[in-house]
Amino acid sequence: MKRFSLNQATTKHWPLPDLVAGCVEAGVTGVGLWREDVQAYGVEKSAALVHDAGLGVTSLCRGGFFQQDGWQDENKRAIDEAATLGAPALVLVSGGLPEGSRDIDAARAHVGEAIGTLVPYALDAGVQLAIEPLHPMYASDRCVVSTLGQALDLAAPYPAEAVGVVIDTYHLWWDDTVWELIARAGREQRIACFQVADWVTPLPAGVLLGRGLPGTGCVELRRFREAVDAAGYTGPIEVEVFNEAVWAREGREVLGETLERYREHVEQ
């Protein structure tokens, strides 16, 4: 329970005040927040609500999408929001290929250059940029960074306190090199965020909402937790699930089941 964090995406339709109250009631001390929801409630108002309740913000999702016009200003706004919330890390989903492009190498190179442009701003704000590799099925439209190795290589030119990586079980479970890459991330002190979700098949149309609560799919979640522990990561463990059936349920019910499954399949 000391490390458990409820990512806001898991209870997507639970209003932020109710989510905060539910976490306090359940003894949860950390929450991962999403920019759209925070903006809708008000950034400073959200920060006050969460911190007055004694909760810590473990991450803010998301920045990135570097193929879009205006990416620099938008990511600076995201960094500012993370700093206001007291979030130590801004999760970056790099974005897909530019319109009409097939050059994935150039797109990845642009991601690295874009992150480098943001590093001084992030350092001044005290926010770590956290590169999240997504499963390769998202490479064309959402994220050209598909492996932990690619994320670490993109982070390497920059100070670890400025640029880290996200380890998300849903996106990385399939990669047989992930265990040595987690160890490398630990040696380089790059683990900024650890997120947990299960892989449930068949995937739904559009594939984005195929995540499951811990223990409902095929991922060795405990093995991931043991690997990040061995790499020296002692920070929060966020459960982040995108699933229509989960979203349709009452927030407190989902949180209760999430905690039970976390204890059984991740913590123990």
PDB file of C-alpha atoms in Angstrom:
ATOM      1  CA  MET A   1       0.000   0.000   0.000  1.00  0.00           C
ATOM      2  CA  LYS A   2       2.888   2.383   0.600  1.00  0.00           C
ATOM      3  CA  ARG A   3       3.828   2.233  -3.093  1.00  0.00           C
ATOM      4  CA  PHE A   4       0.395   1.771  -4.686  1.00  0.00           C
ATOM      5  CA  SER A   5      -0.855   4.651  -6.804  1.00  0.00           C
ATOM      6  CA  LEU A   6      -4.189   4.827  -8.595  1.00  0.00           C
ATOM      7  CA  ASN A   7      -3.782   6.246 -12.067  1.00  0.00           C
ATOM      8  CA  GLN A   8      -6.794   8.384 -12.881  1.00  0.00           C
ATOM      9  CA  ALA A   9      -7.299   6.547 -16.169  1.00  0.00           C
ATOM     10  CA  THR A  10      -8.360   3.390 -14.323  1.00  0.00           C
ATOM     11  CA  THR A  11     -11.475   5.120 -12.977  1.00  0.00           C
ATOM     12  CA  LYS A  12     -11.890   7.471 -15.924  1.00  0.00           C
ATOM     13  CA  HIS A  13     -15.425   8.650 -15.171  1.00  0.00           C
ATOM     14  CA  TRP A  14     -14.907   9.107 -11.422  1.00  0.00           C
ATOM     15  CA  PRO A  15     -14.891  12.874 -10.778  1.00  0.00           C
ATOM     16  CA  LEU A  16     -11.634  14.085  -9.288  1.00  0.00           C
ATOM     17  CA  PRO A  17     -13.114  15.102  -5.895  1.00  0.00           C
ATOM     18  CA  ASP A  18     -14.708  11.656  -5.564  1.00  0.00           C
ATOM     19  CA  LEU A  19     -11.487   9.939  -6.619  1.00  0.00           C
ATOM     20  CA  VAL A  20      -9.536  11.871  -3.996  1.00  0.00           C
ATOM     21  CA  ALA A  21     -12.087  11.090  -1.296  1.00  0.00           C
ATOM     22  CA  GLY A  22     -12.164   7.427  -2.290  1.00  0.00           C
ATOM     23  CA  CYS A  23      -8.377   7.140  -2.161  1.00  0.00           C
ATOM     24  CA  VAL A  24      -8.231   8.753   1.275  1.00  0.00           C
ATOM     25  CA  GLU A  25     -10.950   6.402   2.509  1.00  0.00           C
ATOM     26  CA  ALA A  26      -9.070   3.363   1.163  1.00  0.00           C
ATOM     27  CA  GLY A  27      -5.704   4.467   2.565  1.00  0.00           C
ATOM     28  CA  VAL A  28      -4.208   5.122  -0.873  1.00  0.00           C
ATOM     29  CA  THR A  29      -1.551   7.833  -0.758  1.00  0.00           C
ATOM     30  CA  GLY A  30      -0.689   8.404  -4.423  1.00  0.00           C
ATOM     31  CA  VAL A  31      -2.515   9.271  -7.639  1.00  0.00           C
ATOM     32  CA  GLY A  32      -1.404   9.567 -11.241  1.00  0.00           C
ATOM     33  CA  LEU A  33      -3.284  12.348 -13.024  1.00  0.00           C
ATOM     34  CA  TRP A  34      -4.238  13.165 -16.615  1.00  0.00           C
ATOM     35  CA  ARG A  35      -4.017  16.622 -18.112  1.00  0.00           C
ATOM     36  CA  GLU A  36      -7.513  16.712 -19.638  1.00  0.00           C
ATOM     37  CA  ASP A  37      -9.167  15.985 -16.309  1.00  0.00           C
ATOM     38  CA  VAL A  38      -6.910  18.341 -14.389  1.00  0.00           C
ATOM     39  CA  GLN A  39      -7.538  21.136 -16.884  1.00  0.00           C
ATOM     40  CA  ALA A  40     -11.285  20.579 -16.721  1.00  0.00           C
ATOM     41  CA  TYR A  41     -11.250  20.898 -12.920  1.00  0.00           C
ATOM     42  CA  GLY A  42      -8.589  23.610 -12.896  1.00  0.00           C
ATOM     43  CA  VAL A  43      -4.858  22.996 -12.486  1.00  0.00           C
ATOM     44  CA  GLU A  44      -4.333  24.994  -9.299  1.00  0.00           C
ATOM     45  CA  LYS A  45      -7.660  23.820  -7.896  1.00  0.00           C
ATOM     46  CA  SER A  46      -6.656  20.196  -8.597  1.00  0.00           C
ATOM     47  CA  ALA A  47      -3.297  20.715  -6.913  1.00  0.00           C
ATOM     48  CA  ALA A  48      -4.947  22.122  -3.799  1.00  0.00           C
ATOM     49  CA  LEU A  49      -7.566  19.361  -3.688  1.00  0.00           C
ATOM     50  CA  VAL A  50      -5.022  16.558  -3.920  1.00  0.00           C
ATOM     51  CA  HIS A  51      -2.440  17.983  -1.570  1.00  0.00           C
ATOM     52  CA  ASP A  52      -4.959  19.149   1.037  1.00  0.00           C
ATOM     53  CA  ALA A  53      -6.128  15.528   1.173  1.00  0.00           C
ATOM     54  CA  GLY A  54      -2.581  14.369   1.895  1.00  0.00           C
ATOM     55  CA  LEU A  55      -2.107  12.636  -1.458  1.00  0.00           C
ATOM     56  CA  GLY A  56       0.978  12.764  -3.638  1.00  0.00           C
ATOM     57  CA  VAL A  57       0.806  13.106  -7.427  1.00  0.00           C
ATOM     58  CA  THR A  58       3.021  10.340  -8.782  1.00  0.00           C
ATOM     59  CA  SER A  59       2.944  11.359 -12.462  1.00  0.00           C
ATOM     60  CA  LEU A  60       1.129  13.523 -14.965  1.00  0.00           C
ATOM     61  CA  CYS A  61       0.063  12.134 -18.333  1.00  0.00           C
ATOM     62  CA  ARG A  62       0.799  13.221 -20.920  1.00  0.00           C
ATOM     63  CA  GLY A  63       3.173  15.281 -22.979  1.00  0.00           C
ATOM     64  CA  GLY A  64       4.802  14.350 -26.263  1.00  0.00           C
ATOM     65  CA  PHE A  65       3.076  13.921 -29.650  1.00  0.00           C
ATOM     66  CA  PHE A  66       6.033  15.630 -31.201  1.00  0.00           C
ATOM     67  CA  GLN A  67       4.758  15.164 -34.759  1.00  0.00           C
ATOM     68  CA  GLN A  68       2.022  17.740 -34.146  1.00  0.00           C
ATOM     69  CA  ASP A  69       2.239  21.452 -34.845  1.00  0.00           C
ATOM     70  CA  GLY A  70       2.849  23.511 -31.733  1.00  0.00           C
ATOM     71  CA  TRP A  71       4.438  20.621 -29.816  1.00  0.00           C
ATOM     72  CA  GLN A  72       6.998  22.834 -28.074  1.00  0.00           C
ATOM     73  CA  ASP A  73       4.521  25.252 -26.508  1.00  0.00           C
ATOM     74  CA  GLU A  74       2.136  22.449 -25.619  1.00  0.00           C
ATOM     75  CA  ASN A  75       4.840  20.461 -23.854  1.00  0.00           C
ATOM     76  CA  LYS A  76       6.016  23.510 -21.939  1.00  0.00           C
ATOM     77  CA  ARG A  77       2.444  23.953 -20.727  1.00  0.00           C
ATOM     78  CA  ALA A  78       2.437  20.318 -19.659  1.00  0.00           C
ATOM     79  CA  ILE A  79       5.684  20.796 -17.736  1.00  0.00           C
ATOM     80  CA  ASP A  80       4.210  23.840 -15.995  1.00  0.00           C
ATOM     81  CA  GLU A  81       1.120  21.831 -15.025  1.00  0.00           C
ATOM     82  CA  ALA A  82       3.245  19.007 -13.642  1.00  0.00           C
ATOM     83  CA  ALA A  83       5.237  21.484 -11.558  1.00  0.00           C
ATOM     84  CA  THR A  84       2.052  23.068 -10.193  1.00  0.00           C
ATOM     85  CA  LEU A  85       0.690  19.657  -9.229  1.00  0.00           C
ATOM     86  CA  GLY A  86       3.974  18.589  -7.657  1.00  0.00           C
ATOM     87  CA  ALA A  87       4.246  15.672 -10.078  1.00  0.00           C
ATOM     88  CA  PRO A  88       7.867  14.510 -10.285  1.00  0.00           C
ATOM     89  CA  ALA A  89       7.449  13.117 -13.802  1.00  0.00           C
ATOM     90  CA  LEU A  90       5.667  14.128 -16.999  1.00  0.00           C
ATOM     91  CA  VAL A  91       4.925  11.020 -19.064  1.00  0.00           C
ATOM     92  CA  LEU A  92       5.796  11.496 -22.743  1.00  0.00           C
ATOM     93  CA  VAL A  93       3.977   9.578 -25.463  1.00  0.00           C
ATOM     94  CA  SER A  94       6.166  10.495 -28.403  1.00  0.00           C
ATOM     95  CA  GLY A  95       3.567  10.480 -31.167  1.00  0.00           C
ATOM     96  CA  GLY A  96       3.432   8.593 -34.442  1.00  0.00           C
ATOM     97  CA  LEU A  97       4.610   9.259 -37.959  1.00  0.00           C
ATOM     98  CA  PRO A  98       4.055  12.721 -39.420  1.00  0.00           C
ATOM     99  CA  GLU A  99       1.243  12.935 -41.952  1.00  0.00           C
ATOM    100  CA  GLY A 100       2.286  11.227 -45.196  1.00  0.00           C
ATOM    101  CA  SER A 101       5.625   9.975 -43.820  1.00  0.00           C
ATOM    102  CA  ARG A 102       6.984   6.424 -43.766  1.00  0.00           C
ATOM    103  CA  ASP A 103      10.348   7.363 -42.245  1.00  0.00           C
ATOM    104  CA  ILE A 104      10.179   5.950 -38.730  1.00  0.00           C
ATOM    105  CA  ASP A 105      13.914   6.469 -38.134  1.00  0.00           C
ATOM    106  CA  ALA A 106      13.562  10.191 -38.807  1.00  0.00           C
ATOM    107  CA  ALA A 107      10.498  10.342 -36.577  1.00  0.00           C
ATOM    108  CA  ARG A 108      12.422   8.760 -33.681  1.00  0.00           C
ATOM    109  CA  ALA A 109      15.362  11.091 -34.241  1.00  0.00           C
ATOM    110  CA  HIS A 110      12.979  14.041 -34.074  1.00  0.00           C
ATOM    111  CA  VAL A 111      11.655  12.767 -30.739  1.00  0.00           C
ATOM    112  CA  GLY A 112      15.171  12.846 -29.303  1.00  0.00           C
ATOM    113  CA  GLU A 113      15.813  16.334 -30.636  1.00  0.00           C
ATOM    114  CA  ALA A 114      12.470  17.596 -29.327  1.00  0.00           C
ATOM    115  CA  ILE A 115      13.165  16.219 -25.867  1.00  0.00           C
ATOM    116  CA  GLY A 116      16.560  17.889 -25.900  1.00  0.00           C
ATOM    117  CA  THR A 117      14.875  21.208 -26.666  1.00  0.00           C
ATOM    118  CA  LEU A 118      12.658  20.769 -23.589  1.00  0.00           C
ATOM    119  CA  VAL A 119      15.384  19.645 -21.156  1.00  0.00           C
ATOM    120  CA  PRO A 120      16.441  23.113 -19.902  1.00  0.00           C
ATOM    121  CA  TYR A 121      12.805  24.051 -19.291  1.00  0.00           C
ATOM    122  CA  ALA A 122      12.112  20.792 -17.458  1.00  0.00           C
ATOM    123  CA  LEU A 123      15.224  21.164 -15.302  1.00  0.00           C
ATOM    124  CA  ASP A 124      14.208  24.679 -14.307  1.00  0.00           C
ATOM    125  CA  ALA A 125      10.743  23.386 -13.375  1.00  0.00           C
ATOM    126  CA  GLY A 126      12.054  20.386 -11.446  1.00  0.00           C
ATOM    127  CA  VAL A 127      10.083  17.957 -13.611  1.00  0.00           C
ATOM    128  CA  GLN A 128      11.574  14.795 -15.116  1.00  0.00           C
ATOM    129  CA  LEU A 129      10.564  14.004 -18.695  1.00  0.00           C
ATOM    130  CA  ALA A 130       9.581  10.328 -18.756  1.00  0.00           C
ATOM    131  CA  ILE A 131       9.739   8.639 -22.173  1.00  0.00           C
ATOM    132  CA  GLU A 132       7.145   5.879 -22.405  1.00  0.00           C
ATOM    133  CA  PRO A 133       7.684   3.153 -25.011  1.00  0.00           C
ATOM    134  CA  LEU A 134       4.385   1.830 -26.327  1.00  0.00           C
ATOM    135  CA  HIS A 135       3.674  -1.570 -27.855  1.00  0.00           C
ATOM    136  CA  PRO A 136       4.707  -1.670 -31.544  1.00  0.00           C
ATOM    137  CA  MET A 137       1.071  -1.810 -32.678  1.00  0.00           C
ATOM    138  CA  TYR A 138       0.890   1.903 -31.769  1.00  0.00           C
ATOM    139  CA  ALA A 139       3.973   2.946 -33.743  1.00  0.00           C
ATOM    140  CA  SER A 140       2.245   4.487 -36.746  1.00  0.00           C
ATOM    141  CA  ASP A 141      -0.181   6.795 -34.980  1.00  0.00           C
ATOM    142  CA  ARG A 142       0.667   7.141 -31.279  1.00  0.00           C
ATOM    143  CA  CYS A 143       4.266   6.292 -30.449  1.00  0.00           C
ATOM    144  CA  VAL A 144       7.296   5.589 -32.640  1.00  0.00           C
ATOM    145  CA  VAL A 145       9.227   4.624 -29.491  1.00  0.00           C
ATOM    146  CA  SER A 146       8.401   0.933 -29.181  1.00  0.00           C
ATOM    147  CA  THR A 147      11.012  -0.623 -26.908  1.00  0.00           C
ATOM    148  CA  LEU A 148      12.638   0.196 -23.605  1.00  0.00           C
ATOM    149  CA  GLY A 149      16.003   0.115 -25.372  1.00  0.00           C
ATOM    150  CA  GLN A 150      14.893   2.831 -27.792  1.00  0.00           C
ATOM    151  CA  ALA A 151      13.623   4.939 -24.896  1.00  0.00           C
ATOM    152  CA  LEU A 152      16.892   4.566 -22.995  1.00  0.00           C
ATOM    153  CA  ASP A 153      18.931   5.466 -26.058  1.00  0.00           C
ATOM    154  CA  LEU A 154      16.833   8.606 -26.578  1.00  0.00           C
ATOM    155  CA  ALA A 155      17.292   9.559 -22.920  1.00  0.00           C
ATOM    156  CA  ALA A 156      21.037   8.857 -22.843  1.00  0.00           C
ATOM    157  CA  PRO A 157      22.337  12.254 -24.072  1.00  0.00           C
ATOM    158  CA  TYR A 158      20.578  14.081 -21.237  1.00  0.00           C
ATOM    159  CA  PRO A 159      20.952  14.147 -17.447  1.00  0.00           C
ATOM    160  CA  ALA A 160      19.013  11.427 -15.654  1.00  0.00           C
ATOM    161  CA  GLU A 161      17.284  14.001 -13.462  1.00  0.00           C
ATOM    162  CA  ALA A 162      15.908  15.592 -16.643  1.00  0.00           C
ATOM    163  CA  VAL A 163      14.983  12.568 -18.754  1.00  0.00           C
ATOM    164  CA  GLY A 164      13.918   9.108 -17.629  1.00  0.00           C
ATOM    165  CA  VAL A 165      11.772   6.267 -18.897  1.00  0.00           C
ATOM    166  CA  VAL A 166       8.436   4.695 -18.067  1.00  0.00           C
ATOM    167  CA  ILE A 167       8.194   0.952 -17.552  1.00  0.00           C
ATOM    168  CA  ASP A 168       4.640  -0.080 -18.390  1.00  0.00           C
ATOM    169  CA  THR A 169       3.905  -3.790 -18.214  1.00  0.00           C
ATOM    170  CA  TYR A 170       1.153  -3.623 -20.846  1.00  0.00           C
ATOM    171  CA  HIS A 171       3.526  -2.256 -23.448  1.00  0.00           C
ATOM    172  CA  LEU A 172       6.690  -4.210 -22.610  1.00  0.00           C
ATOM    173  CA  TRP A 173       5.618  -7.700 -21.504  1.00  0.00           C
ATOM    174  CA  TRP A 174       6.245  -9.282 -24.918  1.00  0.00           C
ATOM    175  CA  ASP A 175       9.934  -8.256 -25.210  1.00  0.00           C
ATOM    176  CA  ASP A 176      12.398 -10.982 -24.170  1.00  0.00           C
ATOM    177  CA  THR A 177      15.133  -8.348 -23.714  1.00  0.00           C
ATOM    178  CA  VAL A 178      13.103  -6.275 -21.258  1.00  0.00           C
ATOM    179  CA  TRP A 179      14.703  -7.792 -18.148  1.00  0.00           C
ATOM    180  CA  GLU A 180      18.240  -6.761 -19.073  1.00  0.00           C
ATOM    181  CA  LEU A 181      16.909  -3.379 -20.190  1.00  0.00           C
ATOM    182  CA  ILE A 182      15.210  -2.820 -16.822  1.00  0.00           C
ATOM    183  CA  ALA A 183      18.547  -3.572 -15.178  1.00  0.00           C
ATOM    184  CA  ARG A 184      20.227  -1.072 -17.520  1.00  0.00           C
ATOM    185  CA  ALA A 185      17.591   1.534 -16.690  1.00  0.00           C
ATOM    186  CA  GLY A 186      18.380   1.019 -13.025  1.00  0.00           C
ATOM    187  CA  ARG A 187      22.123   1.360 -13.538  1.00  0.00           C
ATOM    188  CA  GLU A 188      21.548   4.584 -15.457  1.00  0.00           C
ATOM    189  CA  GLN A 189      19.035   5.800 -12.841  1.00  0.00           C
ATOM    190  CA  ARG A 190      16.444   6.357 -15.554  1.00  0.00           C
ATOM    191  CA  ILE A 191      13.321   4.705 -14.089  1.00  0.00           C
ATOM    192  CA  ALA A 192      10.929   7.621 -13.674  1.00  0.00           C
ATOM    193  CA  CYS A 193       7.642   5.758 -13.471  1.00  0.00           C
ATOM    194  CA  PHE A 194       6.428   2.153 -13.162  1.00  0.00           C
ATOM    195  CA  GLN A 195       2.928   1.423 -14.451  1.00  0.00           C
ATOM    196  CA  VAL A 196       1.006  -1.836 -14.212  1.00  0.00           C
ATOM    197  CA  ALA A 197      -1.784  -3.223 -16.378  1.00  0.00           C
ATOM    198  CA  ASP A 198      -2.561  -6.657 -17.747  1.00  0.00           C
ATOM    199  CA  TRP A 199      -2.871  -7.726 -21.397  1.00  0.00           C
ATOM    200  CA  VAL A 200      -6.314  -9.133 -22.152  1.00  0.00           C
ATOM    201  CA  THR A 201      -7.223 -10.803 -25.441  1.00  0.00           C
ATOM    202  CA  PRO A 202      -9.018 -10.585 -27.759  1.00  0.00           C
ATOM    203  CA  LEU A 203      -8.145  -6.930 -28.098  1.00  0.00           C
ATOM    204  CA  PRO A 204     -11.089  -4.604 -28.709  1.00  0.00           C
ATOM    205  CA  ALA A 205     -11.551  -2.654 -31.920  1.00  0.00           C
ATOM    206  CA  GLY A 206      -9.063   0.183 -31.986  1.00  0.00           C
ATOM    207  CA  VAL A 207      -6.829  -1.762 -29.506  1.00  0.00           C
ATOM    208  CA  LEU A 208      -6.426   1.218 -27.154  1.00  0.00           C
ATOM    209  CA  LEU A 209      -8.813  -0.132 -24.515  1.00  0.00           C
ATOM    210  CA  GLY A 210      -7.386  -3.640 -24.190  1.00  0.00           C
ATOM    211  CA  ARG A 211      -5.820  -3.214 -20.747  1.00  0.00           C
ATOM    212  CA  GLY A 212      -7.047  -5.263 -17.821  1.00  0.00           C
ATOM    213  CA  LEU A 213      -6.845  -5.039 -14.053  1.00  0.00           C
ATOM    214  CA  PRO A 214      -3.922  -6.983 -12.542  1.00  0.00           C
ATOM    215  CA  GLY A 215      -4.422 -10.723 -12.801  1.00  0.00           C
ATOM    216  CA  THR A 216      -7.019 -10.651 -15.590  1.00  0.00           C
ATOM    217  CA  GLY A 217      -4.565 -11.287 -18.422  1.00  0.00           C
ATOM    218  CA  CYS A 218      -1.278 -12.963 -19.314  1.00  0.00           C
ATOM    219  CA  VAL A 219       1.467 -10.643 -17.997  1.00  0.00           C
ATOM    220  CA  GLU A 220       3.963 -11.741 -15.319  1.00  0.00           C
ATOM    221  CA  LEU A 221       3.288  -8.668 -13.231  1.00  0.00           C
ATOM    222  CA  ARG A 222       5.127  -9.840 -10.119  1.00  0.00           C
ATOM    223  CA  ARG A 223       8.196 -10.604 -12.219  1.00  0.00           C
ATOM    224  CA  PHE A 224       8.174  -7.006 -13.465  1.00  0.00           C
ATOM    225  CA  ARG A 225       7.856  -5.657  -9.931  1.00  0.00           C
ATOM    226  CA  GLU A 226      10.722  -7.849  -8.774  1.00  0.00           C
ATOM    227  CA  ALA A 227      12.818  -6.678 -11.741  1.00  0.00           C
ATOM    228  CA  VAL A 228      12.297  -2.978 -11.075  1.00  0.00           C
ATOM    229  CA  ASP A 229      12.969  -3.577  -7.379  1.00  0.00           C
ATOM    230  CA  ALA A 230      16.228  -5.330  -8.252  1.00  0.00           C
ATOM    231  CA  ALA A 231      17.116  -2.376 -10.484  1.00  0.00           C
ATOM    232  CA  GLY A 232      16.910  -0.118  -7.447  1.00  0.00           C
ATOM    233  CA  TYR A 233      13.544   1.486  -8.111  1.00  0.00           C
ATOM    234  CA  THR A 234      11.664   2.119  -4.869  1.00  0.00           C
ATOM    235  CA  GLY A 235       9.061   4.578  -6.135  1.00  0.00           C
ATOM    236  CA  PRO A 236       5.321   4.390  -6.722  1.00  0.00           C
ATOM    237  CA  ILE A 237       3.606   1.629  -8.661  1.00  0.00           C
ATOM    238  CA  GLU A 238       0.698   2.998 -10.673  1.00  0.00           C
ATOM    239  CA  VAL A 239      -2.152   0.809 -11.848  1.00  0.00           C
ATOM    240  CA  GLU A 240      -3.241   2.326 -15.170  1.00  0.00           C
ATOM    241  CA  VAL A 241      -6.057   0.579 -17.045  1.00  0.00           C
ATOM    242  CA  PHE A 242      -7.977   1.654 -20.145  1.00  0.00           C
ATOM    243  CA  ASN A 243     -11.022  -0.580 -20.397  1.00  0.00           C
ATOM    244  CA  GLU A 244     -14.646   0.316 -21.187  1.00  0.00           C
ATOM    245  CA  ALA A 245     -16.070  -2.397 -18.935  1.00  0.00           C
ATOM    246  CA  VAL A 246     -13.955  -1.191 -16.012  1.00  0.00           C
ATOM    247  CA  TRP A 247     -14.881   2.436 -16.682  1.00  0.00           C
ATOM    248  CA  ALA A 248     -18.589   1.554 -16.606  1.00  0.00           C
ATOM    249  CA  ARG A 249     -18.344   0.437 -12.961  1.00  0.00           C
ATOM    250  CA  GLU A 250     -18.566   2.556  -9.814  1.00  0.00           C
ATOM    251  CA  GLY A 251     -15.240   4.092  -8.835  1.00  0.00           C
ATOM    252  CA  ARG A 252     -15.027   2.782  -5.264  1.00  0.00           C
ATOM    253  CA  GLU A 253     -15.828  -0.729  -6.473  1.00  0.00           C
ATOM    254  CA  VAL A 254     -13.066  -0.578  -9.073  1.00  0.00           C
ATOM    255  CA  LEU A 255     -10.571   0.804  -6.571  1.00  0.00           C
ATOM    256  CA  GLY A 256     -11.419  -1.961  -4.091  1.00  0.00           C
ATOM    257  CA  GLU A 257     -10.896  -4.703  -6.674  1.00  0.00           C
ATOM    258  CA  THR A 258      -7.764  -3.009  -7.986  1.00  0.00           C
ATOM    259  CA  LEU A 259      -6.238  -3.009  -4.522  1.00  0.00           C
ATOM    260  CA  GLU A 260      -7.061  -6.683  -3.987  1.00  0.00           C
ATOM    261  CA  ARG A 261      -5.577  -7.656  -7.344  1.00  0.00           C
ATOM    262  CA  TYR A 262      -2.535  -5.462  -6.802  1.00  0.00           C
ATOM    263  CA  ARG A 263      -1.781  -7.189  -3.515  1.00  0.00           C
ATOM    264  CA  GLU A 264      -2.194 -10.648  -5.037  1.00  0.00           C
ATOM    265  CA  HIS A 265      -0.528 -10.224  -8.420  1.00  0.00           C
ATOM    266  CA  VAL A 266       1.965  -7.370  -8.023  1.00  0.00           C
ATOM    267  CA  GLU A 267       2.925  -6.775  -4.414  1.00  0.00           C
ATOM    268  CA  GLN A 268       3.205 -10.317  -3.052  1.00  0.00           C
TER     269      GLN A 268
END
